[in-house]
């Protein structure tokens, strides 16, 4: 055999060895991918079982509350019953109590600890205000927002009920008067509203409160927005943890916790944190039958967006009073200016405005001089304006609980009102950078995204499912945009193919050392933007960018995509990368990702 033949033979053997190695590597990669797929399935199953286990434990704890619940609290046979109805009519000018108000008041006046879950507008505040008027001592109301306290004080003073407020902005004279009232049994003050931050930081107040307790002058604690106690809650406030000392410091003093929105897990957590496990839990139905729920696509173009809002205010909501919620102070101020330029009577409200200015805006809105208040969520909690005919969310809420509370400002008089969400995927990534460091921030935000992306389900059914309440779609009575639509053909499409295309774009971005925002990803998919991100075998989609964004949003909330947060000098930026379920759609397997849509 010649030298050249020997070389060819060696090369052939090397090629065969290389081919064998490549085949073996491919087989190993395939087996590893199969294992990864099985691991993902097992992790999903583990998560479901863990959630089920936690729910069973929570249910077991709540059963302790059933003993108290068996007692008939909803009757007028208590020693205070006659006086209660008398004060209701003569002082509060109310003829009839609403659902669960009487049981709550009877229980708290029997010195039982109570947690009341009642929809916004259901009348939670009366449950501690009326007992406070009936009692000789003082009721301390812990509330998270100054605007809420100001609103309630405004209403109480109109009824000639003595109440005061303690917060960082309270003046010295008011603080002095309140501190004195705590230890003066002859003082007519009935209610003290206080922020949890002030309570946690004021040794002077806690000292006076202890003296009031020793004098028998402390009647009860009412903790509004009690879900803020729980780290699982959508509005967790660290200073609420301080309230865990109340039971040990003031034994025998009942606690009334109030919230509009709290799933079982949070209620159990709150009971543990406040040391009131086994207390009476009263839960009203979440449903507000007079509210119409609707989601609209939010135009990307500012002028188009403003024209749409202007059209709503001048036509559909002409002559009607409402609220537009924004995410930031800057958004609130800019939108107010833009609407005024278009002839809309609008006021701006946020926490950084001077108290006098906020009060002026509030008064003008209450009197009808402003058609709409453009505000951050600092506005509206507990407002006593019954004829709010619409609530528009200029940006999606951070959680379903926030959405339910904010939309619940509408229609407190029981008349039909509209709750309209303006949805755009870009807003999700704006909010995610604000909430991703919270324990359940992204989880809560993605539930709102799922609500907005759903193109077929009854809105009420979606809300009911979130709040663990049974609901049938035909119970909606066409009071949501989906149930009011004509009968349509509902279909599912498999978007796994599009997911693989997006992964190809992401791979090329990694090769080019480029991080992808959602906007850049959509641009690359449509062969726009940076040319180096375009992939030759990924065609331009034959559907709209709105559909493309919906697919990306769906892949995100289902774990096929994942946000990757990076800090810059001035902000936090959200990029997209492959999610934990990416292995399920890698290669040529037949894994399906079914996405609901409608054909009209």
Coordinates of C-alpha atoms in Angstrom, one line a residue:
X1 CA 0.0 0.0 0.0
X2 CA 1.4 3.3 -1.1
X3 CA 1.9 6.3 1.3
X4 CA -1.0 8.1 -0.3
X5 CA -3.3 5.1 0.0
X6 CA -2.3 4.8 3.6
X7 CA -3.2 8.4 4.2
X8 CA -6.5 8.0 2.6
X9 CA -7.2 4.9 4.6
X10 CA -6.3 6.8 7.8
X11 CA -8.5 9.7 6.8
X12 CA -11.4 7.4 6.1
X13 CA -11.0 5.7 9.5
X14 CA -10.8 9.1 11.2
X15 CA -14.0 10.2 9.3
X16 CA -15.7 7.0 10.4
X17 CA -14.6 7.5 14.0
X18 CA -15.8 11.1 13.8
X19 CA -19.1 10.1 12.4
X20 CA -19.5 7.5 15.1
X21 CA -18.7 10.0 17.8
X22 CA -21.1 12.5 16.3
X23 CA -23.8 9.9 16.2
X24 CA -23.1 9.0 19.8
X25 CA -23.1 12.6 20.9
X26 CA -26.4 13.2 19.0
X27 CA -27.9 10.1 20.7
X28 CA -26.7 11.4 24.1
X29 CA -28.0 14.9 23.4
X30 CA -31.4 13.4 22.4
X31 CA -31.5 11.3 25.6
X32 CA -30.5 14.3 27.7
X33 CA -33.3 16.4 26.1
X34 CA -35.8 13.6 26.8
X35 CA -34.6 13.6 30.4
X36 CA -34.9 17.4 30.6
X37 CA -38.5 17.1 29.2
X38 CA -39.4 14.5 31.9
X39 CA -37.8 16.7 34.6
X40 CA -39.8 19.7 33.5
X41 CA -43.0 17.6 33.6
X42 CA -42.1 16.3 37.1
X43 CA -41.4 19.8 38.3
X44 CA -44.8 21.0 37.0
X45 CA -46.4 18.0 38.7
X46 CA -44.5 18.8 41.9
X47 CA -45.6 22.4 41.9
X48 CA -49.3 21.4 41.4
X49 CA -49.1 18.9 44.3
X50 CA -47.3 21.4 46.6
X51 CA -50.1 24.0 45.8
X52 CA -52.7 21.4 46.5
X53 CA -51.0 20.4 49.8
X54 CA -50.8 24.0 50.9
X55 CA -54.5 24.6 50.1
X56 CA -55.6 21.5 52.1
X57 CA -53.6 22.8 55.1
X58 CA -55.1 26.2 54.7
X59 CA -58.6 24.7 54.5
X60 CA -57.9 22.8 57.7
X61 CA -56.9 26.0 59.6
X62 CA -60.0 27.8 58.3
X63 CA -62.2 25.0 59.7
X64 CA -61.4 26.4 63.1
X65 CA -63.4 29.5 62.2
X66 CA -66.5 27.4 61.4
X67 CA -67.4 27.0 65.1
X68 CA -67.8 30.8 65.5
X69 CA -69.5 31.0 62.1
X70 CA -72.2 28.5 63.3
X71 CA -73.5 31.1 65.7
X72 CA -76.3 33.3 64.3
X73 CA -74.6 36.7 64.2
X74 CA -77.2 38.0 61.8
X75 CA -80.0 38.9 64.2
X76 CA -81.3 41.8 66.3
X77 CA -81.4 40.0 69.7
X78 CA -78.3 41.5 71.2
X79 CA -78.5 44.0 74.0
X80 CA -77.3 46.7 71.7
X81 CA -79.5 45.9 68.7
X82 CA -82.1 48.6 69.3
X83 CA -79.5 51.3 69.8
X84 CA -77.6 50.1 66.7
X85 CA -80.5 50.5 64.4
X86 CA -81.4 53.9 66.0
X87 CA -77.9 55.3 65.4
X88 CA -77.8 53.8 61.9
X89 CA -80.9 55.8 61.0
X90 CA -80.5 59.0 63.1
X91 CA -76.7 59.5 62.9
X92 CA -75.6 57.8 59.6
X93 CA -78.9 58.5 57.8
X94 CA -79.0 54.9 56.5
X95 CA -82.3 53.0 56.5
X96 CA -81.0 49.5 55.8
X97 CA -77.9 47.5 56.4
X98 CA -76.1 45.6 53.6
X99 CA -75.0 42.0 53.5
X100 CA -72.7 40.9 56.4
X101 CA -72.7 44.3 58.0
X102 CA -74.9 43.3 61.0
X103 CA -73.0 40.0 61.6
X104 CA -69.7 41.8 61.6
X105 CA -70.8 44.5 64.0
X106 CA -72.5 42.0 66.3
X107 CA -69.4 39.8 66.4
X108 CA -66.9 42.7 67.0
X109 CA -69.1 44.2 69.7
X110 CA -69.1 40.8 71.3
X111 CA -65.3 41.2 71.4
X112 CA -64.7 38.5 68.9
X113 CA -61.8 38.9 66.3
X114 CA -63.2 39.1 62.8
X115 CA -61.9 39.2 59.2
X116 CA -64.3 40.6 56.7
X117 CA -63.8 40.1 53.0
X118 CA -66.3 42.3 51.2
X119 CA -66.2 43.9 47.7
X120 CA -65.3 47.5 47.2
X121 CA -68.4 49.5 47.8
X122 CA -70.0 46.9 50.1
X123 CA -69.9 49.1 53.2
X124 CA -66.9 47.8 55.2
X125 CA -66.2 51.2 56.9
X126 CA -69.6 51.3 58.6
X127 CA -68.7 48.0 60.3
X128 CA -66.3 49.8 62.6
X129 CA -67.7 53.4 62.4
X130 CA -71.1 52.5 63.8
X131 CA -69.7 50.4 66.7
X132 CA -67.3 53.3 67.4
X133 CA -70.2 55.8 67.8
X134 CA -72.0 53.4 70.1
X135 CA -69.0 52.7 72.3
X136 CA -67.7 54.9 75.1
X137 CA -64.0 54.5 74.3
X138 CA -61.8 54.9 71.2
X139 CA -61.6 52.8 68.0
X140 CA -58.2 52.8 66.3
X141 CA -58.3 52.4 62.6
X142 CA -55.1 51.4 60.8
X143 CA -55.2 52.5 57.2
X144 CA -52.5 52.5 54.5
X145 CA -53.4 55.6 52.6
X146 CA -53.7 59.2 53.7
X147 CA -56.2 59.9 50.9
X148 CA -58.5 57.2 52.3
X149 CA -58.3 58.6 55.8
X150 CA -59.0 62.1 54.6
X151 CA -62.0 60.9 52.7
X152 CA -63.5 59.1 55.7
X153 CA -62.8 62.0 58.0
X154 CA -64.5 64.3 55.6
X155 CA -67.6 62.1 55.7
X156 CA -67.6 61.6 59.4
X157 CA -67.3 65.3 60.2
X158 CA -70.3 66.0 58.0
X159 CA -72.2 63.6 60.3
X160 CA -70.8 65.4 63.4
X161 CA -68.8 62.3 64.5
X162 CA -65.6 63.1 66.2
X163 CA -62.6 61.6 64.5
X164 CA -58.9 62.5 63.9
X165 CA -55.9 61.3 61.9
X166 CA -52.3 60.6 62.7
X167 CA -49.7 60.4 59.9
X168 CA -46.4 61.9 58.9
X169 CA -48.2 65.0 57.5
X170 CA -50.4 65.7 60.6
X171 CA -49.8 69.1 62.3
X172 CA -48.5 69.4 65.8
X173 CA -51.8 70.8 67.2
X174 CA -53.8 67.8 65.8
X175 CA -51.2 65.4 67.2
X176 CA -51.4 66.9 70.6
X177 CA -55.2 66.9 70.7
X178 CA -55.2 63.2 69.6
X179 CA -52.7 62.1 72.2
X180 CA -54.6 63.9 74.9
X181 CA -57.9 62.4 73.8
X182 CA -56.4 58.9 74.3
X183 CA -56.1 59.3 78.0
X184 CA -59.1 61.6 78.6
X185 CA -62.2 59.5 79.1
X186 CA -64.4 62.6 78.9
X187 CA -63.2 63.4 75.4
X188 CA -65.8 62.9 72.7
X189 CA -63.3 61.6 70.1
X190 CA -64.5 58.2 68.8
X191 CA -62.1 57.2 66.0
X192 CA -58.4 57.7 65.5
X193 CA -57.1 56.9 62.0
X194 CA -53.4 56.1 61.8
X195 CA -51.0 54.9 59.1
X196 CA -49.1 51.7 60.0
X197 CA -45.8 53.5 59.4
X198 CA -46.7 56.2 62.0
X199 CA -47.9 53.5 64.5
X200 CA -44.7 51.5 64.1
X201 CA -42.4 54.5 64.6
X202 CA -44.2 56.6 67.3
X203 CA -43.3 55.4 70.8
X204 CA -45.3 58.4 72.1
X205 CA -48.5 57.1 70.5
X206 CA -47.9 53.5 71.7
X207 CA -47.3 54.8 75.2
X208 CA -50.6 56.7 75.1
X209 CA -52.3 53.7 73.7
X210 CA -51.1 51.5 76.6
X211 CA -52.4 54.1 79.1
X212 CA -55.8 54.2 77.2
X213 CA -55.9 50.4 77.5
X214 CA -55.2 50.5 81.2
X215 CA -57.9 53.1 81.7
X216 CA -60.4 50.9 79.8
X217 CA -60.6 53.6 77.1
X218 CA -59.5 51.4 74.2
X219 CA -62.4 49.6 72.4
X220 CA -61.1 47.9 69.3
X221 CA -58.7 47.9 66.4
X222 CA -59.9 48.0 62.8
X223 CA -57.2 47.2 60.2
X224 CA -58.2 48.3 56.8
X225 CA -56.6 46.6 53.7
X226 CA -55.6 43.8 56.1
X227 CA -54.1 41.8 53.2
X228 CA -51.2 44.2 53.4
X229 CA -50.1 42.1 56.4
X230 CA -49.2 39.1 54.3
X231 CA -46.1 38.8 52.2
X232 CA -48.2 36.8 49.8
X233 CA -50.5 39.8 49.4
X234 CA -50.5 42.0 46.4
X235 CA -49.8 45.1 48.5
X236 CA -47.5 43.9 51.2
X237 CA -46.4 46.7 53.5
X238 CA -43.5 45.9 55.9
X239 CA -44.8 48.2 58.6
X240 CA -48.0 46.1 58.8
X241 CA -45.8 43.4 60.4
X242 CA -45.7 45.6 63.5
X243 CA -49.4 45.0 64.0
X244 CA -48.5 41.5 65.1
X245 CA -47.8 42.8 68.6
X246 CA -51.4 44.1 69.2
X247 CA -52.8 40.9 70.6
X248 CA -50.0 40.4 73.1
X249 CA -49.9 44.1 74.1
X250 CA -53.6 44.6 74.4
X251 CA -55.2 41.2 75.4
X252 CA -59.0 41.2 75.2
X253 CA -59.1 44.0 72.6
X254 CA -60.8 42.7 69.5
X255 CA -59.3 43.1 66.0
X256 CA -61.4 43.7 62.9
X257 CA -59.5 43.0 59.6
X258 CA -61.1 44.3 56.4
X259 CA -60.2 43.7 52.8
X260 CA -62.0 43.6 49.4
X261 CA -59.7 40.9 48.0
X262 CA -58.0 38.0 49.7
X263 CA -57.7 34.3 48.7
X264 CA -57.7 31.6 51.4
X265 CA -53.9 31.5 51.5
X266 CA -53.6 35.2 52.4
X267 CA -56.5 35.0 55.0
X268 CA -54.7 32.2 56.8
X269 CA -51.4 34.0 56.7
X270 CA -53.0 37.2 58.1
X271 CA -54.6 35.3 61.0
X272 CA -51.2 33.8 61.9
X273 CA -49.5 37.2 61.6
X274 CA -52.0 39.0 63.8
X275 CA -52.3 36.1 66.2
X276 CA -56.0 35.7 65.6
X277 CA -56.1 32.1 64.2
X278 CA -59.5 30.6 64.3
X279 CA -61.3 34.0 64.3
X280 CA -64.6 34.6 62.6
X281 CA -64.1 34.9 58.8
X282 CA -67.0 36.5 56.9
X283 CA -66.8 36.5 53.1
X284 CA -69.2 38.2 50.8
X285 CA -69.5 37.3 47.1
X286 CA -67.0 39.2 44.9
X287 CA -69.7 39.8 42.2
X288 CA -70.8 43.3 41.4
X289 CA -73.6 42.6 38.9
X290 CA -73.9 46.3 37.9
X291 CA -70.3 46.5 36.6
X292 CA -69.5 45.9 33.0
X293 CA -66.0 44.6 32.4
X294 CA -64.2 45.3 29.1
X295 CA -60.6 45.2 27.8
X296 CA -59.5 47.2 24.8
X297 CA -56.2 47.3 22.8
X298 CA -54.3 50.4 23.8
X299 CA -53.0 52.2 20.7
X300 CA -49.2 52.6 20.6
X301 CA -49.5 56.0 19.0
X302 CA -50.1 58.8 21.6
X303 CA -52.4 60.9 19.5
X304 CA -54.5 57.9 18.5
X305 CA -54.7 56.9 22.2
X306 CA -55.8 60.4 23.3
X307 CA -58.4 60.6 20.5
X308 CA -59.9 57.3 21.7
X309 CA -60.1 58.5 25.4
X310 CA -61.5 61.8 24.3
X311 CA -64.1 60.0 22.2
X312 CA -65.1 57.9 25.2
X313 CA -65.4 60.9 27.6
X314 CA -67.3 63.1 25.1
X315 CA -69.7 60.4 23.8
X316 CA -70.1 57.1 25.6
X317 CA -69.4 58.8 29.0
X318 CA -70.7 62.2 28.2
X319 CA -72.0 64.0 31.3
X320 CA -70.9 61.1 33.5
X321 CA -68.4 61.1 36.4
X322 CA -65.4 58.8 36.4
X323 CA -61.8 58.0 37.2
X324 CA -58.8 57.3 35.0
X325 CA -56.0 55.3 36.8
X326 CA -52.4 55.7 35.7
X327 CA -49.3 53.9 36.9
X328 CA -47.0 56.9 37.6
X329 CA -47.3 60.5 38.8
X330 CA -45.7 61.6 35.5
X331 CA -48.4 59.8 33.5
X332 CA -51.2 61.3 35.6
X333 CA -49.9 64.8 35.2
X334 CA -49.3 64.5 31.4
X335 CA -52.6 62.8 30.7
X336 CA -54.5 65.5 32.7
X337 CA -52.8 68.2 30.6
X338 CA -53.5 66.4 27.4
X339 CA -57.2 65.9 28.2
X340 CA -57.6 69.6 29.3
X341 CA -56.1 70.6 26.0
X342 CA -58.9 68.7 24.3
X343 CA -61.6 70.4 26.3
X344 CA -62.1 67.7 29.0
X345 CA -62.8 68.9 32.6
X346 CA -60.1 66.8 34.3
X347 CA -58.3 67.0 37.7
X348 CA -55.1 65.4 38.7
X349 CA -54.6 63.5 41.9
X350 CA -51.5 61.8 43.4
X351 CA -49.6 61.6 46.7
X352 CA -47.0 64.2 45.9
X353 CA -49.4 67.1 45.5
X354 CA -50.1 69.5 48.4
X355 CA -52.9 68.4 50.7
X356 CA -54.9 71.5 50.0
X357 CA -54.6 71.0 46.2
X358 CA -55.7 67.4 46.5
X359 CA -58.7 68.4 48.6
X360 CA -59.6 71.0 46.0
X361 CA -59.5 68.4 43.2
X362 CA -61.5 66.0 45.2
X363 CA -64.2 68.6 46.0
X364 CA -64.5 69.7 42.4
X365 CA -64.9 66.2 41.3
X366 CA -67.5 65.4 44.0
X367 CA -69.4 68.5 43.0
X368 CA -69.3 67.6 39.3
X369 CA -67.0 70.5 38.3
X370 CA -64.5 67.9 37.0
X371 CA -65.9 65.1 34.9
X372 CA -62.9 62.9 35.6
X373 CA -60.0 62.6 38.0
X374 CA -56.7 61.3 36.5
X375 CA -55.0 59.6 39.3
X376 CA -52.5 57.1 40.7
X377 CA -53.8 54.4 43.0
X378 CA -53.3 56.8 45.9
X379 CA -56.8 58.0 45.0
X380 CA -60.1 56.3 45.4
X381 CA -59.8 53.9 48.2
X382 CA -62.9 54.2 50.2
X383 CA -64.3 57.2 48.3
X384 CA -67.9 58.0 49.1
X385 CA -69.0 59.0 45.6
X386 CA -71.9 56.7 44.6
X387 CA -72.3 57.9 40.9
X388 CA -68.9 57.0 39.5
X389 CA -70.1 55.7 36.1
X390 CA -66.8 54.6 34.7
X391 CA -63.2 53.6 35.7
X392 CA -60.6 53.5 33.0
X393 CA -57.3 51.8 33.5
X394 CA -54.8 53.7 31.3
X395 CA -52.4 50.9 32.1
X396 CA -53.0 47.4 33.4
X397 CA -53.0 46.9 37.2
X398 CA -50.1 45.2 39.0
X399 CA -52.4 42.4 40.2
X400 CA -56.0 41.1 39.9
X401 CA -56.6 42.3 43.5
X402 CA -55.5 45.8 42.5
X403 CA -57.6 45.7 39.4
X404 CA -60.7 44.5 41.3
X405 CA -60.3 47.2 44.0
X406 CA -59.7 50.0 41.5
X407 CA -62.5 49.0 39.2
X408 CA -64.7 48.6 42.2
X409 CA -64.8 52.4 42.7
X410 CA -67.5 52.4 40.0
X411 CA -71.2 52.0 40.5
X412 CA -71.5 52.1 44.3
X413 CA -75.1 53.2 43.9
X414 CA -75.9 49.9 42.2
X415 CA -76.5 51.4 38.8
X416 CA -74.7 50.2 35.6
X417 CA -71.1 51.3 35.3
X418 CA -68.1 50.5 33.1
X419 CA -64.7 49.1 34.1
X420 CA -62.4 49.5 31.1
X421 CA -58.8 48.3 30.8
X422 CA -56.6 49.7 28.1
X423 CA -54.1 46.8 27.4
X424 CA -50.7 46.9 25.6
X425 CA -47.9 44.4 26.0
X426 CA -45.3 47.1 26.4
X427 CA -47.0 48.2 29.6
X428 CA -46.5 44.8 31.1
X429 CA -42.7 45.1 30.8
X430 CA -42.9 48.7 32.2
X431 CA -44.6 47.3 35.3
X432 CA -42.5 44.1 35.6
X433 CA -39.4 46.2 36.3
X434 CA -41.3 47.7 39.3
X435 CA -42.6 44.5 40.8
X436 CA -40.0 41.7 40.0
X437 CA -38.3 42.1 43.4
X438 CA -41.5 41.5 45.3
X439 CA -42.0 37.9 46.5
X440 CA -45.0 37.3 44.2
X441 CA -44.8 40.5 42.0
X442 CA -44.3 38.8 38.6
X443 CA -46.8 36.0 39.5
X444 CA -49.5 38.6 40.2
X445 CA -48.7 40.7 37.2
X446 CA -48.8 37.7 34.8
X447 CA -52.3 36.8 36.1
X448 CA -53.5 40.3 34.9
X449 CA -51.7 39.6 31.6
X450 CA -53.6 36.3 31.2
X451 CA -56.9 38.1 31.9
X452 CA -56.2 40.7 29.2
X453 CA -55.0 38.1 26.7
X454 CA -58.0 35.8 27.0
X455 CA -60.1 36.3 23.9
X456 CA -63.0 34.0 24.7
X457 CA -63.8 33.5 28.4
X458 CA -66.4 35.4 30.4
X459 CA -64.5 38.2 32.3
X460 CA -66.6 37.5 35.4
X461 CA -65.7 33.8 35.3
X462 CA -62.0 34.7 35.1
X463 CA -62.3 37.0 38.1
X464 CA -64.3 34.4 40.0
X465 CA -61.8 31.7 39.4
X466 CA -59.0 34.0 40.7
X467 CA -61.0 34.7 43.9
X468 CA -61.8 31.0 44.4
X469 CA -65.5 31.5 43.8
X470 CA -67.7 29.2 41.7
X471 CA -69.2 31.0 38.7
X472 CA -71.1 30.1 35.5
X473 CA -70.6 32.0 32.3
X474 CA -74.3 32.4 31.7
X475 CA -74.6 34.1 35.1
X476 CA -72.8 37.2 33.6
X477 CA -76.0 38.4 32.0
X478 CA -73.9 39.9 29.2
X479 CA -72.2 42.3 31.5
X480 CA -68.7 41.8 30.0
X481 CA -67.3 42.4 26.5
X482 CA -67.0 38.7 25.7
X483 CA -70.5 37.6 26.8
X484 CA -72.0 40.6 24.9
X485 CA -70.3 39.6 21.6
X486 CA -72.2 37.7 18.9
X487 CA -71.8 33.9 18.9
X488 CA -68.4 33.2 17.3
X489 CA -66.3 30.3 16.3
X490 CA -63.8 29.5 19.0
X491 CA -60.6 27.7 17.9
X492 CA -57.2 26.8 19.2
X493 CA -54.0 27.2 17.3
X494 CA -50.7 25.4 18.1
X495 CA -48.1 28.2 18.6
X496 CA -45.2 25.8 19.3
X497 CA -43.9 26.4 15.7
X498 CA -43.8 30.2 16.3
X499 CA -42.1 29.6 19.7
X500 CA -39.3 27.7 17.8
X501 CA -38.9 30.6 15.4
X502 CA -38.5 33.0 18.3
X503 CA -35.9 30.8 19.8
X504 CA -33.9 30.9 16.5
X505 CA -34.0 34.7 16.7
X506 CA -32.8 34.6 20.3
X507 CA -30.0 32.2 19.4
X508 CA -28.8 34.7 16.7
X509 CA -29.0 37.5 19.2
X510 CA -26.8 35.6 21.7
X511 CA -24.3 35.0 18.9
X512 CA -24.3 38.7 18.1
X513 CA -24.1 39.5 21.9
X514 CA -27.3 41.5 21.7
X515 CA -30.0 41.4 24.5
X516 CA -33.6 41.4 23.2
X517 CA -36.4 43.5 24.6
X518 CA -39.9 42.4 23.6
X519 CA -40.0 45.2 21.1
X520 CA -36.7 44.1 19.5
X521 CA -37.9 40.5 19.4
X522 CA -41.1 41.5 17.5
X523 CA -39.2 43.8 15.2
X524 CA -36.7 41.0 14.3
X525 CA -39.7 38.6 13.7
X526 CA -41.1 41.1 11.2
X527 CA -37.7 41.7 9.6
X528 CA -37.5 45.2 11.0
X529 CA -35.0 46.9 13.3
X530 CA -31.4 45.6 13.5
X531 CA -30.7 43.5 10.3
X532 CA -28.2 41.2 12.1
X533 CA -31.1 39.7 14.1
X534 CA -33.0 38.6 11.1
X535 CA -33.1 34.8 10.5
X536 CA -33.4 33.7 6.9
X537 CA -35.5 30.7 7.5
X538 CA -37.9 32.5 9.9
X539 CA -40.6 34.1 7.6
X540 CA -42.4 37.3 8.4
X541 CA -45.7 36.3 10.2
X542 CA -48.9 36.6 8.1
X543 CA -50.8 38.0 11.1
X544 CA -50.8 41.5 12.8
X545 CA -48.2 42.7 15.3
X546 CA -51.0 42.6 17.9
X547 CA -51.3 38.9 17.4
X548 CA -47.6 38.5 17.6
X549 CA -47.5 40.4 20.9
X550 CA -50.4 38.2 22.2
X551 CA -48.4 35.0 21.3
X552 CA -45.3 36.4 23.0
X553 CA -47.4 37.3 26.1
X554 CA -48.9 33.8 26.1
X555 CA -45.5 32.2 25.9
X556 CA -44.3 34.4 28.7
X557 CA -47.0 33.6 31.2
X558 CA -46.7 29.8 30.4
X559 CA -43.0 29.6 31.0
X560 CA -41.7 29.2 27.4
X561 CA -40.2 32.7 27.6
X562 CA -38.8 34.5 30.7
X563 CA -37.9 38.0 31.6
X564 CA -34.3 38.8 32.3
X565 CA -33.8 42.0 34.4
X566 CA -30.7 44.1 34.1
X567 CA -29.9 47.3 36.1
X568 CA -28.6 50.4 34.2
X569 CA -27.4 53.6 35.8
X570 CA -30.9 55.1 35.8
X571 CA -33.4 52.3 35.4
X572 CA -34.1 48.6 35.2
X573 CA -34.5 47.0 31.8
X574 CA -36.5 43.9 31.0
X575 CA -35.1 41.6 28.3
X576 CA -36.5 38.3 27.1
X577 CA -34.8 34.9 27.1
X578 CA -35.8 31.2 26.9
X579 CA -38.0 30.1 29.7
X580 CA -37.9 27.0 32.0
X581 CA -40.2 25.1 29.6
X582 CA -38.0 25.8 26.5
X583 CA -36.8 22.2 26.5
X584 CA -40.3 21.0 25.7
X585 CA -40.3 22.6 22.3
X586 CA -36.7 22.2 21.3
X587 CA -35.9 19.9 18.4
X588 CA -38.6 18.3 16.3
X589 CA -40.8 16.8 19.0
X590 CA -44.6 17.0 18.8
X591 CA -45.1 19.2 21.9
X592 CA -48.1 21.5 21.4
X593 CA -48.7 25.0 22.9
X594 CA -52.4 25.6 22.4
X595 CA -53.6 29.2 22.2
X596 CA -57.3 30.2 22.1
X597 CA -58.5 32.7 19.5
X598 CA -61.8 33.6 17.8
X599 CA -62.9 33.9 14.2
X600 CA -65.8 36.2 13.6

